[in-house]
N, CA, C and O atoms as a GROMACS GRO file, in nm:
protein
  324
    1MET      N    1   1.504   0.084  -0.491
    1MET     CA    2   1.356  -0.014  -0.377
    1MET      C    3   1.251  -0.014  -0.466
    1MET      O    4   1.244   0.053  -0.569
    2ASN      N    5   1.143  -0.114  -0.410
    2ASN     CA    6   1.013  -0.090  -0.533
    2ASN      C    7   0.938  -0.057  -0.422
    2ASN      O    8   0.960  -0.039  -0.303
    3ALA      N    9   0.801  -0.052  -0.527
    3ALA     CA   10   0.789   0.000  -0.407
    3ALA      C   11   0.682  -0.069  -0.275
    3ALA      O   12   0.649  -0.029  -0.163
    4ILE      N   13   0.652  -0.180  -0.352
    4ILE     CA   14   0.626  -0.296  -0.217
    4ILE      C   15   0.718  -0.246  -0.111
    4ILE      O   16   0.699  -0.188  -0.004
    5LYS      N   17   0.835  -0.293  -0.183
    5LYS     CA   18   0.877  -0.273  -0.033
    5LYS      C   19   0.882  -0.105   0.017
    5LYS      O   20   0.876  -0.081   0.137
    6LYS      N   21   0.890  -0.009  -0.068
    6LYS     CA   22   0.905   0.107   0.014
    6LYS      C   23   0.785   0.151   0.107
    6LYS      O   24   0.793   0.230   0.201
    7ILE      N   25   0.662   0.080   0.059
    7ILE     CA   26   0.542   0.129   0.242
    7ILE      C   27   0.562   0.028   0.260
    7ILE      O   28   0.500   0.022   0.366
    8ARG      N   29   0.609  -0.096   0.243
    8ARG     CA   30   0.653  -0.209   0.346
    8ARG      C   31   0.760  -0.131   0.520
    8ARG      O   32   0.745  -0.148   0.641
    9LYS      N   33   0.858  -0.048   0.437
    9LYS     CA   34   0.939   0.034   0.548
    9LYS      C   35   0.876   0.152   0.617
    9LYS      O   36   0.870   0.193   0.732
   10HIS      N   37   0.818   0.199   0.468
   10HIS     CA   38   0.675   0.300   0.582
   10HIS      C   39   0.581   0.252   0.714
   10HIS      O   40   0.574   0.257   0.836
   11VAL      N   41   0.516   0.204   0.595
   11VAL     CA   42   0.427   0.144   0.724
   11VAL      C   43   0.449   0.134   0.892
   11VAL      O   44   0.392   0.170   0.995
   12THR      N   45   0.592   0.047   0.842
   12THR     CA   46   0.680  -0.093   1.023
   12THR      C   47   0.698   0.023   1.062
   12THR      O   48   0.623   0.028   1.159
   13ALA      N   49   0.776   0.182   1.047
   13ALA     CA   50   0.863   0.291   1.083
   13ALA      C   51   0.703   0.366   1.154
   13ALA      O   52   0.674   0.372   1.273
   14ASN      N   53   0.633   0.408   1.052
   14ASN     CA   54   0.488   0.473   1.078
   14ASN      C   55   0.362   0.442   1.028
   14ASN      O   56   0.282   0.472   0.938
   15PRO      N   57   0.390   0.313   1.200
   15PRO     CA   58   0.223   0.283   1.178
   15PRO      C   59   0.099   0.246   1.205
   15PRO      O   60   0.012   0.163   1.179
   16ASP      N   61   0.138   0.405   1.310
   16ASP     CA   62  -0.013   0.476   1.339
   16ASP      C   63  -0.020   0.604   1.279
   16ASP      O   64  -0.090   0.677   1.349
   17SER      N   65   0.019   0.655   1.190
   17SER     CA   66  -0.054   0.713   1.049
   17SER      C   67  -0.106   0.742   1.000
   17SER      O   68  -0.057   0.718   0.890
   18GLU      N   69  -0.240   0.815   0.977
   18GLU     CA   70  -0.309   0.840   0.810
   18GLU      C   71  -0.254   0.788   0.699
   18GLU      O   72  -0.298   0.701   0.622
   19GLU      N   73  -0.126   0.866   0.699
   19GLU     CA   74  -0.028   0.699   0.556
   19GLU      C   75  -0.066   0.665   0.643
   19GLU      O   76  -0.170   0.703   0.696
   20SER      N   77   0.005   0.586   0.680
   20SER     CA   78   0.040   0.419   0.635
   20SER      C   79  -0.163   0.382   0.654
   20SER      O   80  -0.222   0.316   0.568
   21ARG      N   81  -0.215   0.424   0.740
   21ARG     CA   82  -0.342   0.351   0.689
   21ARG      C   83  -0.420   0.365   0.606
   21ARG      O   84  -0.534   0.318   0.605
   22THR      N   85  -0.364   0.439   0.517
   22THR     CA   86  -0.412   0.465   0.387
   22THR      C   87  -0.375   0.428   0.310
   22THR      O   88  -0.452   0.425   0.214
   23LEU      N   89  -0.273   0.387   0.293
   23LEU     CA   90  -0.188   0.294   0.225
   23LEU      C   91  -0.213   0.166   0.252
   23LEU      O   92  -0.267   0.110   0.156
   24LEU      N   93  -0.194   0.088   0.353
   24LEU     CA   94  -0.317  -0.053   0.408
   24LEU      C   95  -0.458  -0.064   0.362
   24LEU      O   96  -0.527  -0.166   0.349
   25LYS      N   97  -0.481   0.038   0.344
   25LYS     CA   98  -0.622   0.082   0.269
   25LYS      C   99  -0.649  -0.012   0.132
   25LYS      O  100  -0.747  -0.082   0.103
   26LEU      N  101  -0.544   0.010   0.070
   26LEU     CA  102  -0.467   0.031  -0.074
   26LEU      C  103  -0.447  -0.106  -0.054
   26LEU      O  104  -0.524  -0.183   0.005
   27VAL      N  105  -0.378  -0.122  -0.087
   27VAL     CA  106  -0.322  -0.266  -0.060
   27VAL      C  107  -0.457  -0.396  -0.055
   27VAL      O  108  -0.496  -0.486  -0.129
   28LEU      N  109  -0.509  -0.316   0.142
   28LEU     CA  110  -0.643  -0.459   0.125
   28LEU      C  111  -0.716  -0.454  -0.021
   28LEU      O  112  -0.730  -0.566  -0.072
   29ALA      N  113  -0.759  -0.360  -0.087
   29ALA     CA  114  -0.875  -0.352  -0.132
   29ALA      C  115  -0.827  -0.429  -0.255
   29ALA      O  116  -0.907  -0.486  -0.329
   30LEU      N  117  -0.668  -0.430  -0.278
   30LEU     CA  118  -0.582  -0.437  -0.429
   30LEU      C  119  -0.647  -0.607  -0.445
   30LEU      O  120  -0.727  -0.668  -0.516
   31GLU      N  121  -0.526  -0.641  -0.295
   31GLU     CA  122  -0.552  -0.803  -0.286
   31GLU      C  123  -0.754  -0.823  -0.293
   31GLU      O  124  -0.811  -0.877  -0.388
   32SER      N  125  -0.801  -0.787  -0.215
   32SER     CA  126  -0.896  -0.871  -0.187
   32SER      C  127  -1.086  -0.786  -0.345
   32SER      O  128  -1.192  -0.831  -0.387
   33ASP      N  129  -0.989  -0.629  -0.364
   33ASP     CA  130  -1.084  -0.580  -0.535
   33ASP      C  131  -1.228  -0.537  -0.467
   33ASP      O  132  -1.338  -0.509  -0.514
   34GLU      N  133  -1.164  -0.546  -0.312
   34GLU     CA  134  -1.312  -0.421  -0.302
   34GLU      C  135  -1.283  -0.286  -0.260
   34GLU      O  136  -1.183  -0.258  -0.194
   35PRO      N  137  -1.357  -0.215  -0.291
   35PRO     CA  138  -1.406  -0.012  -0.338
   35PRO      C  139  -1.214   0.004  -0.316
   35PRO      O  140  -1.131  -0.073  -0.267
   36PHE      N  141  -1.206   0.103  -0.364
   36PHE     CA  142  -1.085   0.239  -0.298
   36PHE      C  143  -1.109   0.393  -0.306
   36PHE      O  144  -1.088   0.468  -0.401
   37SER      N  145  -1.140   0.412  -0.225
   37SER     CA  146  -1.228   0.567  -0.234
   37SER      C  147  -0.999   0.589  -0.275
   37SER      O  148  -0.904   0.557  -0.204
   38LEU      N  149  -1.003   0.655  -0.415
   38LEU     CA  150  -0.943   0.755  -0.411
   38LEU      C  151  -0.840   0.844  -0.390
   38LEU      O  152  -0.719   0.857  -0.404
   39ARG      N  153  -1.019   0.942  -0.320
   39ARG     CA  154  -0.927   1.053  -0.274
   39ARG      C  155  -0.926   1.100  -0.200
   39ARG      O  156  -0.944   1.221  -0.185
   40SER      N  157  -0.889   0.950  -0.065
   40SER     CA  158  -0.808   0.967   0.016
   40SER      C  159  -0.636   0.948  -0.022
   40SER      O  160  -0.538   0.931   0.050
   41LEU      N  161  -0.655   0.961  -0.196
   41LEU     CA  162  -0.485   0.986  -0.213
   41LEU      C  163  -0.455   1.073  -0.205
   41LEU      O  164  -0.347   1.089  -0.147
   42TYR      N  165  -0.517   1.175  -0.249
   42TYR     CA  166  -0.517   1.312  -0.225
   42TYR      C  167  -0.495   1.349  -0.111
   42TYR      O  168  -0.448   1.463  -0.109
   43ASP      N  169  -0.508   1.302  -0.010
   43ASP     CA  170  -0.500   1.382   0.090
   43ASP      C  171  -0.350   1.344   0.175
   43ASP      O  172  -0.324   1.397   0.283
   44LEU      N  173  -0.250   1.233   0.101
   44LEU     CA  174  -0.159   1.193   0.136
   44LEU      C  175   0.016   1.275   0.079
   44LEU      O  176   0.052   1.265  -0.038
   45ASP      N  177   0.102   1.352   0.186
   45ASP     CA  178   0.147   1.382   0.069
   45ASP      C  179   0.262   1.371  -0.046
   45ASP      O  180   0.346   1.285  -0.018
   46LEU      N  181   0.281   1.432  -0.159
   46LEU     CA  182   0.383   1.373  -0.221
   46LEU      C  183   0.459   1.249  -0.189
   46LEU      O  184   0.422   1.134  -0.213
   47GLY      N  185   0.500   1.263  -0.167
   47GLY     CA  186   0.606   1.155  -0.180
   47GLY      C  187   0.528   1.006  -0.118
   47GLY      O  188   0.606   0.910  -0.112
   48VAL      N  189   0.392   0.982  -0.075
   48VAL     CA  190   0.328   0.849   0.003
   48VAL      C  191   0.255   0.886  -0.125
   48VAL      O  192   0.192   0.785  -0.156
   49PHE      N  193   0.227   1.006  -0.236
   49PHE     CA  194   0.141   0.980  -0.284
   49PHE      C  195   0.231   0.907  -0.386
   49PHE      O  196   0.184   0.797  -0.414
   50ASP      N  197   0.340   0.933  -0.446
   50ASP     CA  198   0.430   0.917  -0.583
   50ASP      C  199   0.444   0.709  -0.561
   50ASP      O  200   0.468   0.625  -0.648
   51MET      N  201   0.409   0.688  -0.360
   51MET     CA  202   0.475   0.515  -0.361
   51MET      C  203   0.345   0.436  -0.418
   51MET      O  204   0.351   0.346  -0.502
   52ALA      N  205   0.180   0.506  -0.332
   52ALA     CA  206   0.081   0.513  -0.404
   52ALA      C  207   0.081   0.535  -0.527
   52ALA      O  208   0.197   0.509  -0.493
   53ILE      N  209   0.072   0.563  -0.673
   53ILE     CA  210   0.094   0.540  -0.793
   53ILE      C  211   0.177   0.457  -0.811
   53ILE      O  212   0.142   0.374  -0.896
   54ASP      N  213   0.335   0.430  -0.740
   54ASP     CA  214   0.444   0.281  -0.844
   54ASP      C  215   0.322   0.176  -0.736
   54ASP      O  216   0.249   0.100  -0.799
   55LEU      N  217   0.308   0.177  -0.564
   55LEU     CA  218   0.267   0.047  -0.601
   55LEU      C  219   0.141  -0.009  -0.680
   55LEU      O  220   0.121  -0.128  -0.704
   56LEU      N  221   0.092   0.055  -0.702
   56LEU     CA  222  -0.058   0.075  -0.822
   56LEU      C  223  -0.016  -0.020  -0.939
   56LEU      O  224  -0.085  -0.096  -1.006
   57LYS      N  225   0.120   0.008  -0.943
   57LYS     CA  226   0.155   0.005  -1.100
   57LYS      C  227   0.227  -0.148  -1.093
   57LYS      O  228   0.206  -0.251  -1.158
   58ASP      N  229   0.342  -0.110  -0.961
   58ASP     CA  230   0.408  -0.298  -0.936
   58ASP      C  231   0.287  -0.365  -0.979
   58ASP      O  232   0.269  -0.409  -1.093
   59TRP      N  233   0.159  -0.373  -0.832
   59TRP     CA  234   0.094  -0.492  -0.838
   59TRP      C  235   0.048  -0.511  -0.979
   59TRP      O  236   0.047  -0.621  -1.036
   60ARG      N  237   0.014  -0.406  -1.028
   60ARG     CA  238  -0.027  -0.479  -1.194
   60ARG      C  239   0.051  -0.546  -1.191
   60ARG      O  240   0.010  -0.649  -1.137
   61LEU      N  241   0.202  -0.559  -1.231
   61LEU     CA  242   0.303  -0.627  -1.288
   61LEU      C  243   0.348  -0.742  -1.182
   61LEU      O  244   0.377  -0.837  -1.255
   62ASP      N  245   0.365  -0.778  -1.062
   62ASP     CA  246   0.403  -0.821  -1.034
   62ASP      C  247   0.312  -0.883  -0.933
   62ASP      O  248   0.354  -0.902  -0.818
   63ARG      N  249   0.205  -0.912  -0.964
   63ARG     CA  250   0.124  -1.015  -0.899
   63ARG      C  251   0.119  -1.111  -0.839
   63ARG      O  252   0.013  -1.133  -0.781
   64TYR      N  253   0.255  -1.234  -0.824
   64TYR     CA  254   0.217  -1.310  -0.736
   64TYR      C  255   0.426  -1.261  -0.712
   64TYR      O  256   0.514  -1.309  -0.784
   65TYR      N  257   0.446  -1.174  -0.614
   65TYR     CA  258   0.552  -1.126  -0.620
   65TYR      C  259   0.592  -1.129  -0.404
   65TYR      O  260   0.524  -1.066  -0.323
   66THR      N  261   0.673  -1.189  -0.380
   66THR     CA  262   0.717  -1.238  -0.226
   66THR      C  263   0.649  -1.083  -0.163
   66THR      O  264   0.554  -1.041  -0.096
   67SER      N  265   0.746  -1.044  -0.222
   67SER     CA  266   0.773  -0.894  -0.106
   67SER      C  267   0.619  -0.785  -0.144
   67SER      O  268   0.637  -0.663  -0.136
   68LYS      N  269   0.419  -0.857  -0.197
   68LYS     CA  270   0.406  -0.814  -0.182
   68LYS      C  271   0.285  -0.894  -0.087
   68LYS      O  272   0.180  -0.861  -0.032
   69GLY      N  273   0.356  -1.006  -0.100
   69GLY     CA  274   0.275  -1.099   0.042
   69GLY      C  275   0.261  -1.018   0.203
   69GLY      O  276   0.169  -0.997   0.282
   70GLN      N  277   0.431  -0.984   0.197
   70GLN     CA  278   0.463  -0.978   0.293
   70GLN      C  279   0.363  -0.865   0.394
   70GLN      O  280   0.308  -0.869   0.504
   71LEU      N  281   0.386  -0.731   0.237
   71LEU     CA  282   0.329  -0.631   0.269
   71LEU      C  283   0.152  -0.665   0.299
   71LEU      O  284   0.080  -0.577   0.346
   72LEU      N  285   0.112  -0.773   0.272
   72LEU     CA  286  -0.004  -0.790   0.301
   72LEU      C  287  -0.055  -0.905   0.457
   72LEU      O  288  -0.129  -0.906   0.556
   73ASP      N  289   0.020  -0.964   0.404
   73ASP     CA  290   0.039  -0.961   0.627
   73ASP      C  291   0.061  -0.841   0.694
   73ASP      O  292   0.029  -0.825   0.811
   74LEU      N  293   0.094  -0.786   0.650
   74LEU     CA  294   0.165  -0.660   0.757
   74LEU      C  295   0.062  -0.653   0.797
   74LEU      O  296   0.029  -0.710   0.901
   75ALA      N  297  -0.043  -0.557   0.704
   75ALA     CA  298  -0.156  -0.424   0.602
   75ALA      C  299  -0.223  -0.538   0.698
   75ALA      O  300  -0.178  -0.520   0.811
   76GLN      N  301  -0.329  -0.667   0.695
   76GLN     CA  302  -0.410  -0.756   0.784
   76GLN      C  303  -0.377  -0.778   0.944
   76GLN      O  304  -0.478  -0.805   1.009
   77GLN      N  305  -0.296  -0.774   0.994
   77GLN     CA  306  -0.171  -0.731   1.087
   77GLN      C  307  -0.209  -0.574   1.135
   77GLN      O  308  -0.146  -0.553   1.239
   78ILE      N  309  -0.278  -0.470   1.102
   78ILE     CA  310  -0.258  -0.402   1.214
   78ILE      C  311  -0.327  -0.307   1.127
   78ILE      O  312  -0.320  -0.185   1.140
   79GLY      N  313  -0.391  -0.366   1.041
   79GLY     CA  314  -0.548  -0.309   1.029
   79GLY      C  315  -0.601  -0.443   1.148
   79GLY      O  316  -0.713  -0.475   1.107
   80LYS      N  317  -0.575  -0.507   1.240
   80LYS     CA  318  -0.722  -0.532   1.303
   80LYS      C  319  -0.671  -0.496   1.436
   80LYS      O  320  -0.711  -0.521   1.549
   81SER      N  321  -0.579  -0.437   1.394
   81SER     CA  322  -0.586  -0.258   1.573
   81SER      C  323  -0.680  -0.161   1.538
   81SER      O  324  -0.701  -0.064   1.611
   0.00000   0.00000   0.00000
């Protein structure tokens, strides 16, 4: 399973966690080309940190991947809450 799908699954299962909010902020920053504090990644548990790093790799390679759009939609929906 690629990082985008793993993060979508994690966020769906834990929508109110601080880690999910950090991951969603990363997604929104990547999509909107806005600044993101790398410091917030260091506060993540190692497994979630690894997902974030893998997301950066996938995002760079798969700019038009369908799952990325689904994760972005989820980030925008939860980010408005």
